[in-house]
XYZ file of C-alpha atoms in Angstrom:
122
model
C -0.367 0.399 0.084
C 1.514 3.649 -0.855
C 0.749 4.502 2.752
C 3.128 1.758 3.978
C 5.598 2.727 1.252
C 6.389 6.110 2.034
C 6.779 4.835 6.113
C 9.963 2.773 4.845
C 11.143 5.177 2.637
C 11.215 8.107 5.271
C 10.647 10.353 2.280
C 7.679 13.357 1.870
C 4.413 11.517 0.140
C 3.193 13.886 -2.237
C -0.466 13.669 -1.911
C -2.159 13.219 -5.667
C -5.559 13.014 -4.595
C -8.468 14.031 -2.224
C -8.679 10.354 -1.385
C -5.328 10.186 -1.023
C -5.037 13.140 1.683
C -7.988 11.681 3.298
C -6.160 8.246 3.390
C -3.022 9.663 4.874
C -4.817 11.486 7.186
C -6.842 8.437 8.220
C -3.719 6.377 8.977
C -1.691 8.856 10.876
C -4.707 9.865 13.132
C -5.387 6.211 13.671
C -1.377 5.924 14.761
C -1.034 9.023 16.609
C 1.532 10.415 14.116
C 1.952 13.864 13.892
C 1.774 15.261 10.465
C 3.745 18.156 8.810
C 2.040 19.514 5.300
C 4.131 21.479 2.645
C 1.432 23.311 0.380
C 2.783 24.302 -2.809
C 3.179 25.243 -6.226
C 5.059 24.047 -9.725
C 5.110 27.795 -10.233
C 6.304 29.488 -6.939
C 10.077 29.315 -6.600
C 10.301 29.983 -2.973
C 7.899 26.386 -2.533
C 10.252 24.782 -5.028
C 13.360 25.532 -3.207
C 12.001 24.559 0.191
C 11.417 20.814 -1.012
C 15.314 19.629 -0.180
C 15.082 21.223 2.926
C 11.618 19.145 3.818
C 12.979 15.666 2.302
C 16.122 16.422 4.864
C 13.677 16.890 7.549
C 11.593 13.579 6.752
C 14.696 11.635 7.032
C 15.752 13.425 10.082
C 12.573 12.859 11.982
C 10.980 9.734 10.931
C 8.404 9.673 13.685
C 6.399 12.144 11.447
C 4.666 11.976 8.517
C 5.546 14.453 5.743
C 3.473 15.015 2.900
C 3.208 17.417 0.192
C 0.185 19.077 -1.378
C 0.115 20.757 -4.792
C -2.309 23.514 -4.543
C -3.243 23.225 -8.375
C -3.348 19.690 -8.770
C -5.363 19.120 -5.149
C -7.545 22.433 -5.206
C -10.298 20.334 -3.131
C -7.604 19.926 -0.121
C -6.098 23.346 -0.331
C -9.388 24.913 -0.220
C -10.859 22.755 2.347
C -7.619 23.526 5.056
C -7.712 27.658 3.733
C -4.106 27.663 1.527
C -4.018 30.959 0.577
C -0.244 31.683 -0.167
C 2.608 29.253 -1.141
C 4.777 27.994 0.804
C 2.485 27.383 3.603
C 3.368 24.379 6.160
C 0.923 23.077 8.245
C 1.379 20.968 11.477
C -1.214 18.523 12.534
C -1.638 16.451 15.073
C -5.131 14.161 15.551
C -6.624 15.287 12.446
C -6.678 18.619 13.914
C -4.374 22.273 12.533
C -1.429 22.827 15.712
C 0.542 25.627 13.662
C 1.009 26.937 10.607
C 4.074 28.266 8.781
C 3.543 30.581 5.686
C 6.657 31.190 3.891
C 10.112 30.150 2.384
C 12.282 29.910 5.779
C 14.643 27.359 6.232
C 15.425 27.930 9.845
C 11.802 28.754 11.311
C 10.439 25.497 9.342
C 13.271 23.548 11.366
C 12.827 25.501 14.605
C 8.868 24.422 14.501
C 9.397 21.163 13.692
C 11.529 20.430 16.707
C 9.224 22.421 18.803
C 6.471 20.379 17.687
C 7.910 16.955 18.499
C 8.946 18.521 22.081
C 5.487 20.134 23.163
C 2.963 17.613 22.199
C 0.152 20.106 22.541
C 2.062 22.905 20.183
C-alpha cells in the first residue's frame, strides 16, 4: 500500500488526490502520528526551494509523516485547508491543525518541527 511504502522510505509523500489525502490523514490519526504538510505550487520558486529542506527533515524526523500538496493539482484539499499563499506549512496532530507557517524560511521550519516534537500540545 502507498501509505506503508512512504513510511519505509521516510520521504515526503506527494498527495495526488482528495482520496489520497483522506487516506493518509486517517492512518496518521489512527497511529497518533504527527503530520507536517507542505502546500506548494510548481510555479512558486520559494516553494520549490523548500522541497529539499523538507526531504532532509523527513529523514531526520522519522516519527513525523511529511506530505506535499500541490495546490493547483489538489485544489479541493487546498481550499478545505484554507491555503492562501505558498509555501504554507501546516502542522497537524490527531487530524487537527496545531500550527501553520507561511513563507520559505528553512530555519523557522526546523525550529517549529523541533518544537512540534518536543511539545505534544503544539
